[in-house]
Short mmCIF file of C-alpha atoms (C1' of nucleotides) in Angstrom, two decimals:
data_model
loop_
_atom_site.label_atom_id
_atom_site.label_comp_id
_atom_site.label_asym_id
_atom_site.label_seq_id
_atom_site.Cartn_x
_atom_site.Cartn_y
_atom_site.Cartn_z
CA UNK A 1 114.89 54.26 122.49
CA UNK A 2 118.21 56.11 122.15
CA UNK A 3 121.19 53.83 122.05
CA UNK A 4 123.32 54.07 125.23
CA UNK A 5 125.63 56.39 123.33
CA UNK A 6 129.17 55.59 122.34
CA UNK A 7 132.09 57.94 122.25
CA UNK A 8 131.36 61.08 120.32
CA UNK A 9 127.95 62.63 120.46
CA UNK A 10 125.24 64.76 118.88
CA UNK A 11 125.93 66.95 115.98
CA UNK A 12 126.04 70.60 115.33
CA UNK A 13 123.31 72.22 117.39
CA UNK A 14 120.77 69.70 116.11
CA UNK A 15 118.58 71.85 113.92
CA UNK A 16 115.98 69.17 113.33
CA UNK A 17 113.69 66.71 115.00
CA UNK A 18 111.48 64.08 113.46
CA UNK A 19 108.41 65.88 114.64
CA UNK A 20 109.41 69.13 113.01
CA UNK A 21 109.75 67.29 109.74
CA UNK A 22 106.36 65.67 110.14
CA UNK A 23 104.84 69.00 111.09
CA UNK A 24 106.24 70.61 107.98
CA UNK A 25 105.02 67.75 105.81
CA UNK A 26 101.54 67.96 107.25
CA UNK A 27 101.39 71.72 106.83
CA UNK A 28 102.43 71.43 103.21
CA UNK A 29 99.86 68.72 102.59
CA UNK A 30 97.13 70.75 104.21
CA UNK A 31 97.77 73.88 102.26
CA UNK A 32 98.94 72.47 98.97
CA UNK A 33 97.26 69.12 98.51
CA UNK A 34 98.61 65.62 98.10
CA UNK A 35 101.44 66.52 95.73
CA UNK A 36 102.78 69.32 97.88
CA UNK A 37 104.73 67.12 100.26
CA UNK A 38 108.09 67.02 98.55
CA UNK A 39 111.26 66.28 100.44
CA UNK A 40 112.71 69.51 99.14
CA UNK A 41 109.66 71.44 100.20
CA UNK A 42 109.72 69.97 103.67
CA UNK A 43 113.40 70.74 104.05
CA UNK A 44 112.87 74.29 102.89
CA UNK A 45 110.03 74.71 105.34
CA UNK A 46 112.25 73.79 108.28
CA UNK A 47 115.14 75.79 106.84
CA UNK A 48 117.54 73.02 106.03
CA UNK A 49 119.18 71.39 103.05
CA UNK A 50 116.98 68.83 101.26
CA UNK A 51 119.08 65.84 102.16
CA UNK A 52 119.13 66.67 105.86
CA UNK A 53 115.77 64.92 106.02
CA UNK A 54 117.52 61.65 105.30
CA UNK A 55 119.21 61.74 108.66
CA UNK A 56 115.85 61.02 110.27
CA UNK A 57 113.99 59.05 107.62
CA UNK A 58 115.42 56.54 105.17
CA UNK A 59 113.26 57.84 102.34
CA UNK A 60 110.16 59.80 101.50
CA UNK A 61 107.87 56.82 102.00
CA UNK A 62 109.06 56.61 105.59
CA UNK A 63 108.12 60.23 106.14
CA UNK A 64 104.62 59.57 104.86
CA UNK A 65 104.40 56.46 106.96
CA UNK A 66 105.48 58.35 110.04
CA UNK A 67 102.95 61.03 109.31
CA UNK A 68 100.11 58.56 108.97
CA UNK A 69 101.16 56.81 112.13
CA UNK A 70 101.22 60.05 114.07
CA UNK A 71 97.78 60.93 112.77
CA UNK A 72 96.37 57.56 113.75
CA UNK A 73 98.02 57.92 117.11
CA UNK A 74 95.95 61.01 117.76
CA UNK A 75 92.61 59.25 117.73
CA UNK A 76 90.97 59.35 121.11
CA UNK A 77 90.57 55.77 122.26
CA UNK A 78 88.64 56.91 125.28
CA UNK A 79 85.63 57.35 123.08
CA UNK A 80 85.12 53.70 122.36
CA UNK A 81 86.94 51.58 124.91
CA UNK A 82 84.28 52.09 127.57
CA UNK A 83 82.69 48.68 127.90
CA UNK A 84 79.64 50.08 129.66
CA UNK A 85 78.51 51.93 126.59
CA UNK A 86 76.21 50.29 124.04
CA UNK A 87 78.43 48.68 121.45
CA UNK A 88 76.77 50.30 118.48
CA UNK A 89 77.49 53.67 119.94
CA UNK A 90 81.06 52.69 120.51
CA UNK A 91 81.49 51.61 116.90
CA UNK A 92 79.91 54.83 115.82
CA UNK A 93 82.30 56.83 117.97
CA UNK A 94 85.28 55.03 116.51
CA UNK A 95 84.09 55.49 112.95
CA UNK A 96 83.30 59.14 113.45
CA UNK A 97 86.52 59.84 115.27
CA UNK A 98 88.51 58.27 112.44
CA UNK A 99 86.59 60.20 109.86
CA UNK A 100 87.07 63.45 111.69
CA UNK A 101 90.79 62.92 112.10
CA UNK A 102 91.33 61.98 108.49
CA UNK A 103 89.12 64.47 106.74
CA UNK A 104 90.83 67.21 108.67
CA UNK A 105 93.82 66.46 106.44
CA UNK A 106 92.43 65.42 103.08
CA UNK A 107 95.79 65.56 101.40
CA UNK A 108 97.01 62.70 103.54
CA UNK A 109 94.28 60.27 102.58
CA UNK A 110 95.49 59.29 99.11
CA UNK A 111 98.95 58.82 100.55
CA UNK A 112 97.76 56.55 103.31
CA UNK A 113 95.70 54.51 100.92
CA UNK A 114 98.66 54.29 98.60
CA UNK A 115 100.66 52.07 100.90
CA UNK A 116 100.10 49.32 103.45
CA UNK A 117 99.04 50.52 106.88
CA UNK A 118 100.97 48.23 109.12
CA UNK A 119 102.29 50.64 111.70
CA UNK A 120 101.72 50.00 115.41
CA UNK A 121 98.98 52.58 115.74
CA UNK A 122 97.10 51.23 112.73
CA UNK A 123 97.30 47.74 114.15
CA UNK A 124 96.27 48.97 117.58
CA UNK A 125 93.17 50.53 116.13
CA UNK A 126 92.38 47.35 114.30
CA UNK A 127 92.78 45.45 117.53
CA UNK A 128 90.49 47.84 119.38
CA UNK A 129 87.81 47.38 116.78
CA UNK A 130 88.05 43.63 117.06
CA UNK A 131 87.83 43.78 120.82
CA UNK A 132 84.86 46.04 120.53
CA UNK A 133 83.05 43.65 118.23
CA UNK A 134 83.93 40.78 120.51
CA UNK A 135 82.41 42.72 123.39
CA UNK A 136 79.32 43.07 121.24
CA UNK A 137 79.01 39.33 121.37
CA UNK A 138 80.08 38.60 117.84
CA UNK A 139 81.78 35.35 117.21
CA UNK A 140 85.45 36.02 116.40
CA UNK A 141 84.98 34.98 112.81
CA UNK A 142 82.02 37.30 112.38
CA UNK A 143 83.89 40.01 114.25
CA UNK A 144 86.74 39.83 111.77
CA UNK A 145 84.38 40.12 108.84
CA UNK A 146 82.45 42.93 110.41
CA UNK A 147 85.71 44.73 111.10
CA UNK A 148 86.68 44.34 107.48
CA UNK A 149 83.37 45.75 106.39
CA UNK A 150 83.59 48.70 108.70
CA UNK A 151 87.13 49.51 107.71
CA UNK A 152 86.25 49.32 104.06
CA UNK A 153 83.35 51.62 104.68
CA UNK A 154 85.29 54.17 106.65
CA UNK A 155 88.20 54.39 104.27
CA UNK A 156 86.14 54.05 101.14
CA UNK A 157 83.88 56.83 102.28
CA UNK A 158 86.73 59.14 103.09
CA UNK A 159 88.55 58.33 99.88
CA UNK A 160 85.46 59.08 97.85
CA UNK A 161 84.95 62.33 99.65
CA UNK A 162 88.53 63.33 99.16
CA UNK A 163 88.58 62.35 95.50
CA UNK A 164 85.65 64.62 94.93
CA UNK A 165 87.14 67.61 96.66
CA UNK A 166 89.34 70.12 94.91
CA UNK A 167 92.86 69.19 95.89
CA UNK A 168 94.76 72.47 95.51
CA UNK A 169 93.84 75.86 96.86
CA UNK A 170 91.14 77.46 94.75
CA UNK A 171 87.78 75.78 94.40
CA UNK A 172 86.79 74.34 91.01
CA UNK A 173 85.81 76.77 88.27
CA UNK A 174 82.16 75.90 88.49
CA UNK A 175 80.32 74.60 91.50
CA UNK A 176 78.18 72.74 89.01
CA UNK A 177 79.94 69.49 89.73
CA UNK A 178 79.15 69.71 93.41
CA UNK A 179 75.56 70.39 92.48
CA UNK A 180 75.17 67.33 90.31
CA UNK A 181 76.94 65.16 92.82
CA UNK A 182 74.62 66.24 95.56
CA UNK A 183 71.70 65.67 93.27
CA UNK A 184 72.84 62.16 92.69
CA UNK A 185 73.60 61.30 96.27
CA UNK A 186 71.54 63.40 98.60
CA UNK A 187 68.02 62.68 99.69
CA UNK A 188 66.60 66.08 98.95
CA UNK A 189 68.11 67.98 96.06
CA UNK A 190 69.41 71.34 97.19
CA UNK A 191 66.66 73.63 96.02
CA UNK A 192 68.72 76.81 96.04
CA UNK A 193 72.18 76.19 94.75
CA UNK A 194 74.85 77.34 97.15
CA UNK A 195 75.97 80.79 96.19
CA UNK A 196 79.37 80.99 97.75
CA UNK A 197 82.09 78.39 97.69
CA UNK A 198 82.13 78.38 101.48
CA UNK A 199 78.42 77.66 101.65
CA UNK A 200 78.79 74.89 99.11
CA UNK A 201 81.60 73.32 101.09
CA UNK A 202 79.61 73.53 104.31
CA UNK A 203 76.54 72.00 102.76
CA UNK A 204 78.61 69.28 101.16
CA UNK A 205 80.23 68.55 104.49
CA UNK A 206 76.91 68.29 106.25
CA UNK A 207 75.36 66.09 103.66
CA UNK A 208 78.32 63.80 103.39
CA UNK A 209 78.50 63.36 107.15
CA UNK A 210 74.80 62.67 107.28
CA UNK A 211 75.23 60.29 104.38
CA UNK A 212 78.08 58.63 106.13
CA UNK A 213 76.03 58.02 109.25
CA UNK A 214 73.14 56.64 107.27
CA UNK A 215 75.39 54.16 105.50
CA UNK A 216 76.97 53.22 108.76
CA UNK A 217 73.59 52.46 110.27
CA UNK A 218 72.67 50.32 107.31
CA UNK A 219 75.93 48.48 107.79
CA UNK A 220 75.24 47.93 111.43
CA UNK A 221 71.73 46.72 110.67
CA UNK A 222 73.19 44.30 108.18
CA UNK A 223 75.67 43.00 110.70
CA UNK A 224 73.20 42.53 113.48
CA UNK A 225 70.52 40.83 111.43
CA UNK A 226 72.90 38.32 109.94
CA UNK B 1 84.66 62.56 66.15
CA UNK B 2 87.37 63.61 63.70
CA UNK B 3 86.98 67.10 62.39
CA UNK B 4 85.87 67.17 58.73
CA UNK B 5 89.46 67.94 57.83
CA UNK B 6 90.67 71.15 56.29
CA UNK B 7 93.31 71.51 53.67
CA UNK B 8 96.35 69.45 54.42
CA UNK B 9 95.99 66.19 56.22
CA UNK B 10 97.50 63.57 58.49
CA UNK B 11 101.09 63.66 59.39
CA UNK B 12 103.96 61.45 58.66
CA UNK B 13 102.61 57.92 58.61
CA UNK B 14 100.73 58.54 61.85
CA UNK B 15 102.67 56.30 64.14
CA UNK B 16 100.26 56.69 67.05
CA UNK B 17 96.68 56.37 68.11
CA UNK B 18 95.10 57.19 71.41
CA UNK B 19 94.33 53.56 72.02
CA UNK B 20 97.91 52.50 71.50
CA UNK B 21 98.94 54.99 74.13
CA UNK B 22 96.33 53.74 76.55
CA UNK B 23 97.32 50.17 75.83
CA UNK B 24 100.94 50.95 76.58
CA UNK B 25 99.99 52.76 79.78
CA UNK B 26 97.86 49.87 80.96
CA UNK B 27 100.55 47.33 80.17
CA UNK B 28 103.11 49.32 82.11
CA UNK B 29 100.74 49.67 85.05
CA UNK B 30 100.00 45.98 85.04
CA UNK B 31 103.58 44.85 85.01
CA UNK B 32 105.20 47.64 86.97
CA UNK B 33 102.64 48.94 89.42
CA UNK B 34 101.12 52.35 89.95
CA UNK B 35 104.33 54.32 89.49
CA UNK B 36 105.30 52.63 86.26
CA UNK B 37 103.04 54.70 84.03
CA UNK B 38 105.39 57.51 83.10
CA UNK B 39 104.89 59.51 79.96
CA UNK B 40 108.39 58.65 78.91
CA UNK B 41 107.82 54.99 79.56
CA UNK B 42 104.63 54.98 77.55
CA UNK B 43 106.30 56.75 74.68
CA UNK B 44 109.19 54.33 74.74
CA UNK B 45 106.79 51.41 74.73
CA UNK B 46 105.14 52.59 71.53
CA UNK B 47 108.49 53.55 70.06
CA UNK B 48 108.13 57.26 69.92
CA UNK B 49 109.61 60.39 71.46
CA UNK B 50 108.24 61.27 74.91
CA UNK B 51 106.52 64.43 73.84
CA UNK B 52 104.66 62.76 70.98
CA UNK B 53 102.11 61.72 73.58
CA UNK B 54 101.08 65.33 73.97
CA UNK B 55 99.61 65.34 70.50
CA UNK B 56 96.81 63.14 71.78
CA UNK B 57 96.52 64.08 75.44
CA UNK B 58 97.00 67.50 76.99
CA UNK B 59 98.86 66.06 79.97
CA UNK B 60 99.51 62.93 81.93
CA UNK B 61 96.34 63.29 83.99
CA UNK B 62 94.34 63.14 80.79
CA UNK B 63 96.00 59.86 79.88
CA UNK B 64 95.05 58.40 83.24
CA UNK B 65 91.55 59.72 82.90
CA UNK B 66 91.23 58.22 79.46
CA UNK B 67 92.50 54.92 80.75
CA UNK B 68 90.00 54.82 83.59
CA UNK B 69 87.21 55.75 81.27
CA UNK B 70 88.13 53.01 78.85
CA UNK B 71 88.24 50.50 81.67
CA UNK B 72 84.83 51.54 82.95
CA UNK B 73 83.53 51.40 79.41
CA UNK B 74 84.39 47.72 79.29
CA UNK B 75 81.98 46.66 82.01
CA UNK B 76 79.27 44.47 80.63
CA UNK B 77 75.98 46.25 81.23
CA UNK B 78 74.07 43.27 79.95
CA UNK B 79 74.66 41.61 83.28
CA UNK B 80 72.48 43.96 85.26
CA UNK B 81 70.12 45.82 82.98
CA UNK B 82 67.77 42.87 82.63
CA UNK B 83 64.67 43.98 84.50
CA UNK B 84 63.35 40.45 84.76
CA UNK B 85 66.13 39.36 87.05
CA UNK B 86 65.80 39.71 90.83
CA UNK B 87 67.22 43.07 91.75
CA UNK B 88 69.58 41.80 94.38
CA UNK B 89 71.18 39.56 91.84
CA UNK B 90 71.48 42.46 89.46
CA UNK B 91 73.25 44.57 92.08
CA UNK B 92 75.50 41.70 92.83
CA UNK B 93 76.36 41.27 89.17
CA UNK B 94 77.21 44.94 88.87
CA UNK B 95 79.36 44.93 91.98
CA UNK B 96 81.18 41.79 90.98
CA UNK B 97 81.68 42.92 87.43
CA UNK B 98 83.18 46.18 88.63
CA UNK B 99 85.41 44.41 91.08
CA UNK B 100 86.59 41.96 88.47
CA UNK B 101 87.37 44.69 85.98
CA UNK B 102 89.26 46.79 88.47
CA UNK B 103 91.20 44.18 90.36
CA UNK B 104 92.44 42.86 87.05
CA UNK B 105 94.49 46.05 86.94
CA UNK B 106 95.44 46.88 90.51
CA UNK B 107 97.90 49.54 89.50
CA UNK B 108 95.08 51.62 88.09
CA UNK B 109 93.06 51.75 91.29
CA UNK B 110 95.10 54.30 93.22
CA UNK B 111 95.17 56.48 90.14
CA UNK B 112 91.44 56.39 89.68
CA UNK B 113 90.84 57.14 93.31
CA UNK B 114 93.30 59.98 93.09
CA UNK B 115 91.03 62.11 90.97
CA UNK B 116 87.33 62.72 90.49
CA UNK B 117 85.57 60.18 88.33
CA UNK B 118 83.35 62.36 86.24
CA UNK B 119 83.78 60.83 82.81
CA UNK B 120 80.76 59.75 80.77
CA UNK B 121 81.24 56.06 81.48
CA UNK B 122 81.54 56.64 85.20
CA UNK B 123 78.40 58.71 85.22
CA UNK B 124 76.60 56.15 83.06
CA UNK B 125 77.42 53.44 85.57
CA UNK B 126 76.16 55.61 88.38
CA UNK B 127 72.97 56.17 86.45
CA UNK B 128 72.51 52.46 85.80
CA UNK B 129 72.86 51.73 89.47
CA UNK B 130 70.27 54.33 90.36
CA UNK B 131 67.87 52.91 87.78
CA UNK B 132 68.46 49.48 89.14
CA UNK B 133 67.67 50.53 92.66
CA UNK B 134 64.60 52.35 91.44
CA UNK B 135 63.50 49.14 89.74
CA UNK B 136 63.94 47.47 93.08
CA UNK B 137 61.21 49.70 94.40
CA UNK B 138 63.39 51.95 96.48
CA UNK B 139 62.23 55.47 96.90
CA UNK B 140 64.55 57.73 94.87
CA UNK B 141 65.97 59.22 98.02
CA UNK B 142 66.75 55.81 99.46
CA UNK B 143 68.05 54.69 96.10
CA UNK B 144 70.55 57.52 96.04
CA UNK B 145 71.79 56.67 99.51
CA UNK B 146 72.00 53.01 98.75
CA UNK B 147 73.96 53.82 95.60
CA UNK B 148 76.37 55.87 97.65
CA UNK B 149 76.80 53.03 100.08
CA UNK B 150 77.40 50.49 97.37
CA UNK B 151 79.87 52.66 95.52
CA UNK B 152 81.78 53.33 98.70
CA UNK B 153 81.84 49.66 99.42
CA UNK B 154 83.01 48.60 96.00
CA UNK B 155 85.76 51.16 95.70
CA UNK B 156 86.76 51.01 99.33
CA UNK B 157 87.06 47.28 99.14
CA UNK B 158 89.19 47.35 96.03
CA UNK B 159 91.34 50.16 97.34
CA UNK B 160 91.90 48.29 100.56
CA UNK B 161 92.80 45.15 98.72
CA UNK B 162 95.27 47.04 96.61
CA UNK B 163 96.73 48.87 99.57
CA UNK B 164 97.49 45.59 101.27
CA UNK B 165 95.58 46.43 104.41
CA UNK B 166 95.00 43.75 106.96
CA UNK B 167 92.18 41.63 105.64
CA UNK B 168 90.49 38.84 107.50
CA UNK B 169 92.61 35.77 107.20
CA UNK B 170 91.69 32.11 107.13
CA UNK B 171 88.58 31.63 109.18
CA UNK B 172 88.59 28.07 110.57
CA UNK B 173 91.02 28.13 113.50
CA UNK B 174 88.98 29.98 116.08
CA UNK B 175 91.26 29.31 118.96
CA UNK B 176 93.79 31.85 117.83
CA UNK B 177 93.80 35.27 119.33
CA UNK B 178 91.62 37.58 117.35
CA UNK B 179 94.19 40.25 116.74
CA UNK B 180 97.01 38.15 115.50
CA UNK B 181 94.85 36.24 113.08
CA UNK B 182 94.18 39.39 111.13
CA UNK B 183 97.85 39.74 110.50
CA UNK B 184 97.93 36.49 108.61
CA UNK B 185 97.37 38.18 105.27
CA UNK B 186 98.89 41.57 105.86
CA UNK B 187 102.24 42.79 104.65
CA UNK B 188 104.44 39.76 105.16
CA UNK B 189 102.72 36.42 105.40
CA UNK B 190 104.21 34.70 108.46
CA UNK B 191 104.54 30.96 108.36
CA UNK B 192 101.00 29.63 108.22
CA UNK B 193 99.11 27.58 105.78
CA UNK B 194 99.98 28.19 102.14
CA UNK B 195 103.27 26.69 101.10
CA UNK B 196 103.76 28.07 97.64
CA UNK B 197 103.29 31.65 96.58
CA UNK B 198 100.78 30.54 93.96
CA UNK B 199 98.70 28.69 96.51
CA UNK B 200 98.81 31.66 98.84
CA UNK B 201 97.69 34.01 96.09
CA UNK B 202 94.87 31.70 95.14
CA UNK B 203 93.72 31.33 98.71
CA UNK B 204 93.93 35.06 99.28
CA UNK B 205 91.92 35.70 96.15
CA UNK B 206 89.26 33.27 97.23
CA UNK B 207 89.05 34.62 100.72
CA UNK B 208 88.90 38.23 99.69
CA UNK B 209 86.20 37.55 97.11
CA UNK B 210 84.25 35.56 99.63
CA UNK B 211 84.75 38.37 102.10
CA UNK B 212 83.58 40.86 99.57
CA UNK B 213 80.40 38.94 98.92
CA UNK B 214 79.69 38.56 102.60
CA UNK B 215 80.03 42.29 103.15
CA UNK B 216 77.89 42.97 100.16
CA UNK B 217 75.15 40.75 101.53
CA UNK B 218 75.30 42.51 104.86
CA UNK B 219 74.97 45.76 103.00
CA UNK B 220 71.99 44.52 101.09
CA UNK B 221 70.38 43.24 104.26
CA UNK B 222 70.93 46.64 105.79
CA UNK B 223 69.34 48.36 102.86
CA UNK B 224 66.31 46.14 102.66
CA UNK B 225 65.51 46.15 106.35
CA UNK B 226 65.67 49.91 106.66
"C1'" DT C 1 104.01 67.87 38.54
"C1'" DA C 2 104.94 71.35 41.77
"C1'" DC C 3 103.45 74.03 45.66
"C1'" DA C 4 101.49 75.48 49.74
"C1'" DT C 5 99.14 73.84 53.90
"C1'" DT C 6 98.64 71.21 57.85
"C1'" DA C 7 99.14 67.38 61.37
"C1'" DT C 8 102.46 64.75 63.44
"C1'" DT C 9 106.77 63.69 65.45
"C1'" DT C 10 111.43 64.89 67.14
"C1'" DG C 11 115.41 67.71 69.28
"C1'" DT C 12 116.47 70.14 72.83
"C1'" DA C 13 115.85 72.23 77.09
"C1'" DC C 14 114.12 73.64 81.77
"C1'" DG C 15 112.81 73.06 86.35
"C1'" DA C 16 111.50 69.91 90.05
"C1'" DC C 17 111.89 65.72 92.04
"C1'" DG C 18 114.13 61.71 95.08
"C1'" DT C 19 118.40 60.57 96.83
"C1'" DA C 20 123.50 58.95 96.88
"C1'" DC C 21 128.20 60.33 98.32
"C1'" DA C 22 131.86 62.77 100.23
"C1'" DG C 23 133.23 66.18 103.13
"C1'" DA C 24 132.59 70.18 106.58
"C1'" DA C 25 131.00 71.47 110.96
"C1'" DT C 26 130.18 70.60 115.65
"C1'" DT C 27 130.00 68.32 119.84
"C1'" DA C 28 131.15 64.74 123.64
"C1'" DA C 29 134.17 61.58 125.69
"C1'" DC C 30 138.75 60.52 126.74
"C1'" DG D 1 143.93 68.49 122.99
"C1'" DT D 2 142.97 64.75 120.62
"C1'" DT D 3 139.69 61.55 118.83
"C1'" DA D 4 135.43 59.65 117.50
"C1'" DA D 5 130.66 60.16 116.53
"C1'" DT D 6 126.90 62.75 114.65
"C1'" DT D 7 124.47 66.17 111.94
"C1'" DC D 8 124.15 68.92 108.17
"C1'" DT D 9 125.76 70.84 103.45
"C1'" DG D 10 127.69 70.80 98.57
"C1'" DT D 11 127.36 68.73 94.72
"C1'" DA D 12 125.81 65.59 91.48
"C1'" DC D 13 123.07 61.98 88.91
"C1'" DG D 14 119.11 60.13 86.87
"C1'" DT D 15 114.12 60.64 86.15
"C1'" DC D 16 110.14 62.97 85.72
"C1'" DG D 17 106.43 66.17 83.23
"C1'" DT D 18 106.25 69.20 79.62
"C1'" DA D 19 107.14 73.64 76.75
"C1'" DC D 20 109.01 75.40 72.29
"C1'" DA D 21 110.68 75.39 67.81
"C1'" DA D 22 112.25 72.92 63.96
"C1'" DA D 23 111.95 68.88 60.98
"C1'" DT D 24 109.03 65.61 58.47
"C1'" DA D 25 105.62 63.85 55.57
"C1'" DA D 26 101.15 63.62 53.70
"C1'" DT D 27 97.40 66.15 51.60
"C1'" DG D 28 94.53 69.34 48.61
"C1'" DT D 29 95.06 72.74 45.18
"C1'" DA D 30 96.98 74.74 41.15
#
DNA sequence: TACATTATTTGTACGACGTACAGAATTAAC
DNA sequence: GTTAATTCTGTACGTCGTACAAATAATGTA
């Protein structure tokens, strides 16, 4: 929505766009963890003075907010708006899609939990979920509560996963912690401990996804039998 | 566990203790929010130079960790270790106790989610929950999964509450459109019901607790019918 | 009592952070 | 060519976490 333009115009060759800034922020978060998204770092990444960022965003919080919004905007609604599909499958698609999108950028999760998610895309997703549950035949009141439960589950699950993962580059000194965690949470204790960090990460990913689905099914059972 | 002491001894009047530092940190968090717990602020609160804190904690993260641990150490185990009580009630007691403890200090929640919770008290709680579920007759594998689900639910719920996400609003008026009703308790309360801020807070507290219990029951239903 | 030893606290300093403000640079409209 | 609008930079302030060395005060030993 660019204003109709007044007298004078752009600036000097316009070195920046909002999306470049968000790209830089996301890259930094992905490779350096939650604390790596500094305004100065972002500016450096796009080759600009630190305060140039403030031409496009009022403050750092706005950058984060924009980033979260863009991420949420990427979720594929096509997966769960199809009214001909069984509703449980649609909920599952939504939950899995969200999880996939978010855990692809673990550094973002603490930031998005840190502040209110009231952007248009967040609200749109909320709305979709409510519609979906209404399609499932739930009374609006029950639909709202079920939506709450599902949202809590999705975000809680991701937050827990992220909190457990090593934030910065190198993996933790000992994979012992992963081992005990899996022992506590997984159905079958990993008989052979993962040798390499990559194997450990892969196993953890598999188990946590499987875990996630199991919990989701229990949730759905709870909702339907109420 | 103070070392047996060598030759010389204390310092100059020992102005500090770990607990005083944690107290100051908690007070700051309570009255100023998550960002208010700065090392300098803590030091000022106990009337000491900023770096004096580093005599007792290696860094700020350790202070936070100590604070979380102390908080978790305060949960009353007596409420749910009684094997003669019905297990569902015991789980409920644990979940509610945790929620009460944590939402009494909302500023702490993002901090505790920010890092792994691997302190002794956290692990002890985990252990208690697993024992409880074992008492309930759940197969160890199912117990572990149920524990995961419950933990996700408890922390996710609290995190969501703290993050000011859209929670289900007042239930009665069913004629309203489903989407807009959810907005009733998000970021800025529009015009509806509560007149005073105190009344609104009270109502919100009631609703979110009630919501929490409902979700918990759905969870428990899901677990038992699996 | 005097001394040496040790734990605690402070003084000072550094680098990184978010961001405010004034000006330079650049472009478009007149 | 002048003018007005926009974008970016230079510089600066206050705050943060925290490292290092010196000052302080209490203790155990002599």
